[in-house]
Amino acid sequence: MAVLTVKDLYKTFGAGTPRANRVLDNISFDVRGQTFVSIVGPSGCGKSTLLNIISGVETHTSGQISVTSDDGKPARMGYVFQDPRLLPWRSVRKNMLYVQDQADDETNRRVDKYLDMVGLGKHGDFWPGQLSGGMQQRVGIARAFAVEPDLLIMDEPFSHLDAITARALREQLQDIWSQSKKTVVFVTHDVVEAVELSDRIIVLQPGGKIFEDITIDLPRPRRQTDPAVATLQAEVLARLERMKGMAPQVSAAP
Amino acid sequence: MTATATQRRSSEEQASGTSAWRRRVTSEPAARVTFYITAFLIWVGLAAMFVRVPGPAAVTASLVKEFSRGEVFSNFADTFYRFAVGVFLSVVVGLAIGVIMGMSGLARAFFESPVLVGLSIPAIIWAFLTVMWFGFGDTSPIVTTFLTAVPFVIINVAQGVQGVSRDLRDMSSSYGVPLGRRVKDLILPAVAGYVLAGVRFAVIIGWNGVLLAEWFGGSGGAGFRARYWYDANQFAGFAAWVILFVIVIVVLDQLLFERAARRAFRWRDAGH
Ligand SMILES: Nc1ncnc2c1ncn2[C@@H]1O[C@H](COP(=O)(O)OP(=O)(O)O)[C@@H](O)[C@H]1O
Ligand SMILES: [Mg+2]
């Protein structure tokens, strides 16, 4: 598990140019322990940018951001992207090993364990192109879990999938997550999905400010069909109604 | 109006519907063979019209004589050795510089001009220069082959590397995949097609280099032998060597590259 601290975070693309585009505006939050946090907001509000800053692919303009492991070691992170992002010329198993520190026996066993967990134990030697989109996304999820990350980061991992596959994967994700102690930051534009999965929902508004920080206190395991889940989903949706009509503002940097 | 239904034919029907010989005649190998036959007939025609164009019979006779003199294998072995070393060096150096150029804008800015200059210098210039610099021996043809081929490999590989999926590069850097593994598992397979194209260029351009250097270098080899007959005004002997070069290139291309390409792209052709 990990401690993620984000403090006074700003991100402006093209800062100092006439095209300056502020995407994240004074973001602060902490996540620690076995928590499942969702970041929700309309498309273009800066969710992916925030994740890219956490993962180090993108630099922030100002503010602090730190990820530490509970045990004081450098935090390991796992990522699941919107699309599977597999190397098409490597087998499923080699794709899993590609992001591992080592390729020893123990790592191989771990890779097999997580492939089994997502139901692809027999597909290790397949090429990604031989799997369906949903199966490829499961490989992406297994790959992230197999690095045994302290912090797991997921960017709309189910948004490209059909509803039936997405539902099955959401349930699978909850099961794997509750067995393994991990801090999760999960991005989605789907409030319904966020309520089903999360302990806490951070809502971003257009322009990249935090709009609301909602705690979801429901027993697990949750299923999409639970009435309690459905009730809370409706309630959260109603609270977010107020955000409707907010124009995505393109504000220049100060 | 008559009702029409579109009937799709199954692969089994298609297979049984066309006779075997007809499928063979309209196949791609058949098209290739047709070209060779046409080219041969044109050659025979030209030889019949012009005295200075040796016909197939004369050329074959010279070739047989050249074989019986024992000139073919030793000269070809020399040429092949120089050619192989030159191409190998150009592929190794070209891959390294190409990958670096593709990955770093700084390296691109540095290498862009020399590579362009290299591309524009024809093999014959290198042949002259290397014979001047290194004299007669193996060095001139090797260096000529290398200098002629390496810019083509570099430019192809660099272009391929720049085209490597941004998503996969981001994935690799977010997982902190070490550079060596990134080159081996992401960059190189992604540019395999470009590398093959680059090596193919290197082979074909490299032949130019090695033959020209031998032509001027006078140190044995296929190019040297071709010049020997040219200087002796024996066009059939000269043509015999030209035909040999052509055959070698075609065979190399078919044997090596077709196979290498099929192997490199197994993942793409795998059935579902
Ligand atoms: N590399 C970039 N350069 C410039 N602008 C960018 C870049 N990446 C994202 N943006 C802009 O940042 C905003 C937020 O994008 P993103 O974080 O992808 O939103 P979300 O994931 O919430 O849909 C968009 O307006 C987008 O145009
Ligand atoms: Mg996004």
PDB file of C-alpha atoms in Angstrom, chain A residues 136-229:
ATOM      1  CA  GLN A 136      -6.337  -7.907 -23.971  1.00  0.00           C
ATOM      2  CA  GLN A 137      -7.577  -5.471 -21.357  1.00  0.00           C
ATOM      3  CA  ARG A 138      -7.497  -8.308 -18.807  1.00  0.00           C
ATOM      4  CA  VAL A 139      -3.858  -8.892 -19.723  1.00  0.00           C
ATOM      5  CA  GLY A 140      -3.264  -5.192 -19.045  1.00  0.00           C
ATOM      6  CA  ILE A 141      -4.891  -5.554 -15.634  1.00  0.00           C
ATOM      7  CA  ALA A 142      -2.947  -8.732 -14.816  1.00  0.00           C
ATOM      8  CA  ARG A 143       0.261  -6.983 -15.874  1.00  0.00           C
ATOM      9  CA  ALA A 144      -0.395  -4.154 -13.425  1.00  0.00           C
ATOM     10  CA  PHE A 145      -1.230  -6.480 -10.527  1.00  0.00           C
ATOM     11  CA  ALA A 146       1.737  -8.740 -11.268  1.00  0.00           C
ATOM     12  CA  VAL A 147       4.244  -6.009 -10.398  1.00  0.00           C
ATOM     13  CA  GLU A 148       2.572  -6.153  -6.932  1.00  0.00           C
ATOM     14  CA  PRO A 149       2.310  -2.379  -6.856  1.00  0.00           C
ATOM     15  CA  ASP A 150       1.806  -0.305  -3.731  1.00  0.00           C
ATOM     16  CA  LEU A 151      -0.204   2.114  -5.835  1.00  0.00           C
ATOM     17  CA  LEU A 152      -2.353   0.988  -8.729  1.00  0.00           C
ATOM     18  CA  ILE A 153      -3.357   3.634 -11.247  1.00  0.00           C
ATOM     19  CA  MET A 154      -6.147   3.005 -13.734  1.00  0.00           C
ATOM     20  CA  ASP A 155      -7.298   5.374 -16.481  1.00  0.00           C
ATOM     21  CA  GLU A 156     -10.805   4.541 -17.724  1.00  0.00           C
ATOM     22  CA  PRO A 157      -9.824   0.897 -18.132  1.00  0.00           C
ATOM     23  CA  PHE A 158     -13.290  -0.316 -19.105  1.00  0.00           C
ATOM     24  CA  SER A 159     -14.527   2.553 -21.260  1.00  0.00           C
ATOM     25  CA  HIS A 160     -13.636   0.883 -24.568  1.00  0.00           C
ATOM     26  CA  LEU A 161     -15.392  -2.360 -23.701  1.00  0.00           C
ATOM     27  CA  ASP A 162     -18.947  -3.466 -24.244  1.00  0.00           C
ATOM     28  CA  ALA A 163     -21.268  -3.280 -21.214  1.00  0.00           C
ATOM     29  CA  ILE A 164     -21.310  -7.007 -20.487  1.00  0.00           C
ATOM     30  CA  THR A 165     -17.541  -7.419 -20.605  1.00  0.00           C
ATOM     31  CA  ALA A 166     -17.063  -4.231 -18.596  1.00  0.00           C
ATOM     32  CA  ARG A 167     -19.378  -5.430 -15.857  1.00  0.00           C
ATOM     33  CA  ALA A 168     -17.608  -8.793 -15.591  1.00  0.00           C
ATOM     34  CA  LEU A 169     -14.231  -7.065 -15.377  1.00  0.00           C
ATOM     35  CA  ARG A 170     -15.434  -4.622 -12.718  1.00  0.00           C
ATOM     36  CA  GLU A 171     -16.502  -7.533 -10.545  1.00  0.00           C
ATOM     37  CA  GLN A 172     -13.207  -9.306 -11.210  1.00  0.00           C
ATOM     38  CA  LEU A 173     -11.286  -6.154 -10.328  1.00  0.00           C
ATOM     39  CA  GLN A 174     -13.094  -5.831  -6.994  1.00  0.00           C
ATOM     40  CA  ASP A 175     -12.342  -9.455  -6.141  1.00  0.00           C
ATOM     41  CA  ILE A 176      -8.640  -9.212  -6.970  1.00  0.00           C
ATOM     42  CA  TRP A 177      -8.370  -5.884  -5.225  1.00  0.00           C
ATOM     43  CA  SER A 178      -9.911  -7.077  -1.964  1.00  0.00           C
ATOM     44  CA  GLN A 179      -7.524 -10.059  -1.911  1.00  0.00           C
ATOM     45  CA  SER A 180      -4.451  -7.890  -2.458  1.00  0.00           C
ATOM     46  CA  LYS A 181      -3.761  -4.903  -0.301  1.00  0.00           C
ATOM     47  CA  LYS A 182      -3.367  -1.967  -2.630  1.00  0.00           C
ATOM     48  CA  THR A 183      -4.042   1.720  -2.883  1.00  0.00           C
ATOM     49  CA  VAL A 184      -5.952   2.394  -6.086  1.00  0.00           C
ATOM     50  CA  VAL A 185      -6.499   5.618  -8.003  1.00  0.00           C
ATOM     51  CA  PHE A 186      -9.110   4.956 -10.649  1.00  0.00           C
ATOM     52  CA  VAL A 187     -10.141   7.476 -13.284  1.00  0.00           C
ATOM     53  CA  THR A 188     -13.515   7.327 -14.958  1.00  0.00           C
ATOM     54  CA  HIS A 189     -16.084   9.645 -16.505  1.00  0.00           C
ATOM     55  CA  ASP A 190     -18.792   7.238 -15.357  1.00  0.00           C
ATOM     56  CA  VAL A 191     -20.247   8.140 -11.963  1.00  0.00           C
ATOM     57  CA  VAL A 192     -22.216   4.900 -11.777  1.00  0.00           C
ATOM     58  CA  GLU A 193     -19.061   2.857 -12.179  1.00  0.00           C
ATOM     59  CA  ALA A 194     -17.255   5.027  -9.610  1.00  0.00           C
ATOM     60  CA  VAL A 195     -19.930   4.465  -6.947  1.00  0.00           C
ATOM     61  CA  GLU A 196     -19.849   0.719  -7.485  1.00  0.00           C
ATOM     62  CA  LEU A 197     -16.082   0.491  -7.093  1.00  0.00           C
ATOM     63  CA  SER A 198     -14.897   3.240  -4.761  1.00  0.00           C
ATOM     64  CA  ASP A 199     -14.474   4.139  -1.127  1.00  0.00           C
ATOM     65  CA  ARG A 200     -14.128   7.739  -2.121  1.00  0.00           C
ATOM     66  CA  ILE A 201     -14.865   9.818  -5.198  1.00  0.00           C
ATOM     67  CA  ILE A 202     -13.012  13.001  -6.070  1.00  0.00           C
ATOM     68  CA  VAL A 203     -15.005  14.976  -8.610  1.00  0.00           C
ATOM     69  CA  LEU A 204     -13.120  17.282 -10.969  1.00  0.00           C
ATOM     70  CA  GLN A 205     -14.984  20.030 -12.748  1.00  0.00           C
ATOM     71  CA  PRO A 206     -14.249  21.493 -16.172  1.00  0.00           C
ATOM     72  CA  GLY A 207     -11.195  23.698 -15.738  1.00  0.00           C
ATOM     73  CA  GLY A 208      -9.549  21.230 -13.391  1.00  0.00           C
ATOM     74  CA  LYS A 209     -10.643  22.255  -9.885  1.00  0.00           C
ATOM     75  CA  ILE A 210     -11.902  19.767  -7.316  1.00  0.00           C
ATOM     76  CA  PHE A 211     -15.681  20.061  -7.233  1.00  0.00           C
ATOM     77  CA  GLU A 212     -16.512  17.561  -4.502  1.00  0.00           C
ATOM     78  CA  ASP A 213     -14.892  14.866  -2.412  1.00  0.00           C
ATOM     79  CA  ILE A 214     -17.469  12.170  -1.614  1.00  0.00           C
ATOM     80  CA  THR A 215     -17.087   9.193   0.724  1.00  0.00           C
ATOM     81  CA  ILE A 216     -18.889   6.027  -0.373  1.00  0.00           C
ATOM     82  CA  ASP A 217     -19.706   3.910   2.645  1.00  0.00           C
ATOM     83  CA  LEU A 218     -21.173   0.685   1.307  1.00  0.00           C
ATOM     84  CA  PRO A 219     -20.355  -2.919   2.291  1.00  0.00           C
ATOM     85  CA  ARG A 220     -18.362  -5.088  -0.138  1.00  0.00           C
ATOM     86  CA  PRO A 221     -18.523  -7.036  -2.331  1.00  0.00           C
ATOM     87  CA  ARG A 222     -20.797  -4.739  -4.288  1.00  0.00           C
ATOM     88  CA  ARG A 223     -22.636  -5.735  -7.381  1.00  0.00           C
ATOM     89  CA  GLN A 224     -24.115  -3.482 -10.023  1.00  0.00           C
ATOM     90  CA  THR A 225     -27.533  -4.957  -9.218  1.00  0.00           C
ATOM     91  CA  ASP A 226     -27.511  -4.175  -5.459  1.00  0.00           C
ATOM     92  CA  PRO A 227     -30.391  -1.810  -4.604  1.00  0.00           C
ATOM     93  CA  ALA A 228     -28.159   0.009  -2.099  1.00  0.00           C
ATOM     94  CA  VAL A 229     -25.617   0.670  -4.831  1.00  0.00           C
TER      95      VAL A 229
END
